[in-house]
Amino acid sequence: DPEELGKWSFYRAIIAEFIATLLFLYITVLTVIGYNSQNSTDQCGGVATLLFLYITVLTVIGYNSQNSTDQCGGVGILGIAWAFGGMIFVLVYCTAGISGGHINPAVTFGLFLARKVSLVRAIMYIVAQCLGAICGCGLVKSFQKAYYVQYGGGANKLNDGYSTGTGLGAEIIGTFILVYTVFAATDPKRNARDSHVPVLAPLPIGFAVFMVHLATIPVTGTGINPARSFGAAVIYGHHKAWNDQWIFWVGPFIGAAIAAFYHQFILRAGAVKALGSFRSNA
Amino acid sequence: DPEELGKWSFYRAIIAEFIATLLFLYITVLTVIGYNSQNSTDQCGGVATLLFLYITVLTVIGYNSQNSTDQCGGVGILGIAWAFGGMIFVLVYCTAGISGGHINPAVTFGLFLARKVSLVRAIMYIVAQCLGAICGCGLVKSFQKAYYVQYGGGANKLNDGYSTGTGLGAEIIGTFILVYTVFAATDPKRNARDSHVPVLAPLPIGFAVFMVHLATIPVTGTGINPARSFGAAVIYGHHKAWNDQWIFWVGPFIGAAIAAFYHQFILRAGAVKALGSFRSNA
Amino acid sequence: DPEELGKWSFYRAIIAEFIATLLFLYITVLTVIGYNSQNSTDQCGGVATLLFLYITVLTVIGYNSQNSTDQCGGVGILGIAWAFGGMIFVLVYCTAGISGGHINPAVTFGLFLARKVSLVRAIMYIVAQCLGAICGCGLVKSFQKAYYVQYGGGANKLNDGYSTGTGLGAEIIGTFILVYTVFAATDPKRNARDSHVPVLAPLPIGFAVFMVHLATIPVTGTGINPARSFGAAVIYGHHKAWNDQWIFWVGPFIGAAIAAFYHQFILRAGAVKALGSFRSNA
Amino acid sequence: DPEELGKWSFYRAIIAEFIATLLFLYITVLTVIGYNSQNSTDQCGGVATLLFLYITVLTVIGYNSQNSTDQCGGVGILGIAWAFGGMIFVLVYCTAGISGGHINPAVTFGLFLARKVSLVRAIMYIVAQCLGAICGCGLVKSFQKAYYVQYGGGANKLNDGYSTGTGLGAEIIGTFILVYTVFAATDPKRNARDSHVPVLAPLPIGFAVFMVHLATIPVTGTGINPARSFGAAVIYGHHKAWNDQWIFWVGPFIGAAIAAFYHQFILRAGAVKALGSFRSNA
């Protein structure tokens, strides 16, 4: 749709995606990093704790170091998962009417495959999301200078003890859950039939993000959002974050494609119509 | 209804139950297991901690071991309860329009007793749920090879210090709460009268699961879902999980039957109509 | 309304209140008690820990003892607050259409003062709620025999360091918040005007209970529900629970009366109409 | 609108703002303070712990001291964030139909800039909110006499290690997120188009408060509400709370102004209409 390039609502949607992704990264990375800094003075563990830091998940590591003497001072993994899930709920709620509330290149890609978003719009959204993510992480770095690099910058990477295949699988299934929920929540056929669908829509999307973070933070720190992984890697700049970066683009895009296929061909009976060979009265 | 065997929407519903139960087990068992693995290297307790492991709840045990040196690194029982309740919320929301969103043989059995699901559909749903549970647990085992067996595989069993009667009672009451909530949320009479019922439906069902897990994880690890207990037992394969398996089928089915009776005969005044002997204007 | 004594819907409502209060106490007291028992074997603190037990809040005490060696194994105060708030959400959702979903003598009293419930119905509801609370606590005691008495039975009492006036004040304000939320959520004028009111109704009521528990568990263990305090005192039977029992009836009833007055005369402009002396176009 | 000074509904709205802000401060400050007191007897750290208290966030400090021997006894930062976010949800739900449910001078200021509230009403609301905040904190002080001053009184201040610019920036972005969510949730155009907006409105506002607290408690203790900061400073009276007070008025007001500008001119295309120079069909 080349004509949509001349409309204000198109640029407005891109600005909304940029600001929403910026706010998303600002709040979540600040949650991950912020608690490290405040307790850095009472790190007893010293070198051993710091070595351990680079073994386990970066996000979780932050909390370990902080907890060396003061175990429950931080928000914990549950708090990190709430920060990610809750921000997605608030931002999807706020921007759904402006841009669709993607805030995630994998969601944009899934909706593009299902022909709900044009190619131009999809590319522009993904660019705006990546720029928003970089700015959001940059804000956190400027607020938490000393501790940002020390505590891993909220970047995603494959943790020790997990193979590339496991990390990729975890990202694929996690993104599948998210994008499938997005499809279920925005399906116009369901909106007309099930009264809970249009009303609650942003809530299960936020909860899906919350759940996937609870389950896969130990494996990869949970990407399922290439813009989030890319923005953190750009600002953090550590080679490990860049070596594993491809996992956080390939995995989510494969997961989004499977979710689009599952929704369009299995659940929406698109396959049946295409084949025209099965008694269907769906 | 033998004719429904020829419809695509019937098979679509069974596929949806299979995928939903698979995703449910994948996320929840990964939450239970995943956090163990990451901290296994700093287990100070050694043998004593490991012996203690097999005394208390498997789920909780996981978190104890992990917490031996690094107390707040995991998600805790609250996180496990959120993983179960939140996934049920998301999956009921997503699959309610396709298959009814049971994801639980006890719910299917309760709705069958209330004549809301045919016998063929109920049997096929339960088979799909059990297969989905096995695949979900299998995925977790393949992602967390070393730690899956060591940390109990997320299987349900009766904990030491609790009699068979207590475990059965806890499963009966827990399933009663869940299935009663399902009946209250899907009652067409209430949908027409109370405006909050159709809109919020998936949320209280998810919360009911969350509550029951908070309360009964120390007793049995909380089954209230025979497919969840069966899938974990098949993949874990420990004899203790098999010895107690009957509790996680008999308890939930009794609880579901009581909930169906309570809803149909006490609350819906079915008994009154049957007896025809009481002044009723309900 | 003496004629309502002959209707099935009246007895159905009382049965629903009984079952709902029973389930409420079963889940919440089991959450409070259950976690104590599982870790009692690894109590290092010994006598000192046990003496400390009777100093601070009973609920919290439970978690302290459990945490003596294994600090984060339990659900914590946050988990207890979730158990109370979440169960009220689920039960109000389920029984609102049958009995109004009071589950609390203070709520019944507030609605009686506002003339939304008849005297006979109010008395019968309160009796059913107290019986349900006793049965719910009895079930927990039978499931957790050894630990129930040792860990305070989930009973409410005024904690050391707090005066009777402080405890009474905390109960009054806590119940005011709950009953005011109930009035706001069930006001038919607001239902017609504000679209979020009828749809979300059970959720803010559950959240109000959650908030009050977060804030006042250290003062009195949080009553704000005379049936909950009475049922726990009957089954626990400790003299301290009985000495303070009047606080958990007088406080909630005063709080409910203030909420009824605030809603009916300040917010609903009842006072203005009565005085007839103020230019009002509310 | 001078004529609204003669209407009862105007004074009713001011009373509602006063009571709502009072209840908000009562519950949240009690959550922050209450848990300190109960464990003060087992503070091992002594002087070192007390010195550390004045280094990190006041709220968090409370929990550190309490946790010196009994790490998981309190609600944690996650519990504090829930107390703030949940109370805003309940109070916005309850007072939205009476006064609009601001409970925050920054929200009132943002809505005044967008011409949704008159100047007189805005000033009266802000006065009522500040008085309510003082009374709410005063109630907490009277309930928790010994510990209120010792544990910082729930007051906001800039923490050591953070520059004035960082604190101001954190307050600006935090208030931007809150006020932007308020605008998104109360936009009449969106109400007509997106079915989830009018129904869920109070929930994302509460969640926005929850998120901002999770992220910025380590920086400033999270103000984003000048009445909350002012009330705590008046009752606490410590010079540090007064020295930093301007940050908690200037920051939130700038954030609210940016949110009003972003919503009115970027998202609502007000700028486009004003300039009249862009092809718009929004």
PDB file of N, CA and C in Angstrom, chain C residues 2 37 43 71 73 76 82 91-92 103 105 112 140-142 165 167 183 193 232 248 261:
ATOM      1  N   PRO C   2     -40.802 -11.588  55.175  1.00  0.00           N
ATOM      2  CA  PRO C   2     -40.974 -12.949  55.705  1.00  0.00           C
ATOM      3  C   PRO C   2     -41.250 -13.967  54.614  1.00  0.00           C
ATOM      4  N   SER C  37       4.563 -26.735  58.202  1.00  0.00           N
ATOM      5  CA  SER C  37       4.763 -28.145  58.517  1.00  0.00           C
ATOM      6  C   SER C  37       5.915 -28.735  57.730  1.00  0.00           C
ATOM      7  N   GLN C  43      14.356 -26.826  61.634  1.00  0.00           N
ATOM      8  CA  GLN C  43      14.339 -25.610  62.437  1.00  0.00           C
ATOM      9  C   GLN C  43      15.605 -25.562  63.269  1.00  0.00           C
ATOM     10  N   GLN C  71      15.424 -20.019  53.726  1.00  0.00           N
ATOM     11  CA  GLN C  71      14.763 -18.730  53.842  1.00  0.00           C
ATOM     12  C   GLN C  71      13.634 -18.474  52.851  1.00  0.00           C
ATOM     13  N   GLY C  73      11.810 -20.737  51.021  1.00  0.00           N
ATOM     14  CA  GLY C  73      11.043 -21.904  50.609  1.00  0.00           C
ATOM     15  C   GLY C  73       9.547 -21.673  50.591  1.00  0.00           C
ATOM     16  N   GLY C  76       5.686 -16.612  51.637  1.00  0.00           N
ATOM     17  CA  GLY C  76       5.886 -15.261  52.149  1.00  0.00           C
ATOM     18  C   GLY C  76       4.581 -14.532  52.392  1.00  0.00           C
ATOM     19  N   TRP C  82      -1.928 -12.766  48.591  1.00  0.00           N
ATOM     20  CA  TRP C  82      -2.530 -13.244  47.338  1.00  0.00           C
ATOM     21  C   TRP C  82      -3.596 -14.295  47.596  1.00  0.00           C
ATOM     22  N   LEU C  91     -14.335 -16.304  44.537  1.00  0.00           N
ATOM     23  CA  LEU C  91     -15.605 -16.649  45.169  1.00  0.00           C
ATOM     24  C   LEU C  91     -16.670 -15.580  44.935  1.00  0.00           C
ATOM     25  N   VAL C  92     -16.276 -14.290  44.925  1.00  0.00           N
ATOM     26  CA  VAL C  92     -17.257 -13.246  44.596  1.00  0.00           C
ATOM     27  C   VAL C  92     -17.723 -13.442  43.164  1.00  0.00           C
ATOM     28  N   ILE C 103     -19.644 -13.471  51.734  1.00  0.00           N
ATOM     29  CA  ILE C 103     -18.561 -14.290  52.313  1.00  0.00           C
ATOM     30  C   ILE C 103     -17.945 -13.589  53.522  1.00  0.00           C
ATOM     31  N   PRO C 105     -19.342 -11.342  57.243  1.00  0.00           N
ATOM     32  CA  PRO C 105     -20.425 -10.699  57.998  1.00  0.00           C
ATOM     33  C   PRO C 105     -20.371  -9.175  57.945  1.00  0.00           C
ATOM     34  N   PHE C 112     -26.800  -4.463  54.774  1.00  0.00           N
ATOM     35  CA  PHE C 112     -28.049  -4.388  55.546  1.00  0.00           C
ATOM     36  C   PHE C 112     -28.337  -2.940  55.961  1.00  0.00           C
ATOM     37  N   VAL C 140      -8.785 -27.936  57.440  1.00  0.00           N
ATOM     38  CA  VAL C 140      -7.349 -27.703  57.464  1.00  0.00           C
ATOM     39  C   VAL C 140      -6.719 -28.433  58.645  1.00  0.00           C
ATOM     40  N   LYS C 141      -7.376 -28.343  59.829  1.00  0.00           N
ATOM     41  CA  LYS C 141      -6.814 -28.995  61.011  1.00  0.00           C
ATOM     42  C   LYS C 141      -6.691 -30.505  60.784  1.00  0.00           C
ATOM     43  N   SER C 142      -7.709 -31.092  60.132  1.00  0.00           N
ATOM     44  CA  SER C 142      -7.672 -32.541  59.916  1.00  0.00           C
ATOM     45  C   SER C 142      -6.594 -32.914  58.892  1.00  0.00           C
ATOM     46  N   GLY C 165      -6.303   0.089  70.814  1.00  0.00           N
ATOM     47  CA  GLY C 165      -6.812   1.149  69.938  1.00  0.00           C
ATOM     48  C   GLY C 165      -6.235   1.054  68.540  1.00  0.00           C
ATOM     49  N   GLY C 167      -5.093  -1.692  67.065  1.00  0.00           N
ATOM     50  CA  GLY C 167      -5.677  -2.860  66.410  1.00  0.00           C
ATOM     51  C   GLY C 167      -7.082  -2.580  65.921  1.00  0.00           C
ATOM     52  N   PHE C 183     -19.455  -1.299  47.821  1.00  0.00           N
ATOM     53  CA  PHE C 183     -20.522  -0.358  47.445  1.00  0.00           C
ATOM     54  C   PHE C 183     -20.249   0.247  46.069  1.00  0.00           C
ATOM     55  N   ARG C 193     -23.600   4.236  34.213  1.00  0.00           N
ATOM     56  CA  ARG C 193     -22.805   5.345  33.700  1.00  0.00           C
ATOM     57  C   ARG C 193     -21.378   4.950  33.332  1.00  0.00           C
ATOM     58  N   ALA C 232     -11.490 -19.436  62.836  1.00  0.00           N
ATOM     59  CA  ALA C 232     -10.139 -19.807  63.246  1.00  0.00           C
ATOM     60  C   ALA C 232     -10.036 -19.911  64.765  1.00  0.00           C
ATOM     61  N   PHE C 248     -12.233  -8.166  66.399  1.00  0.00           N
ATOM     62  CA  PHE C 248     -12.483  -8.604  65.035  1.00  0.00           C
ATOM     63  C   PHE C 248     -13.971  -8.683  64.695  1.00  0.00           C
ATOM     64  N   PHE C 261     -22.315   4.719  55.484  1.00  0.00           N
ATOM     65  CA  PHE C 261     -22.657   6.130  55.653  1.00  0.00           C
ATOM     66  C   PHE C 261     -21.980   6.983  54.576  1.00  0.00           C
TER      67      PHE C 261
END
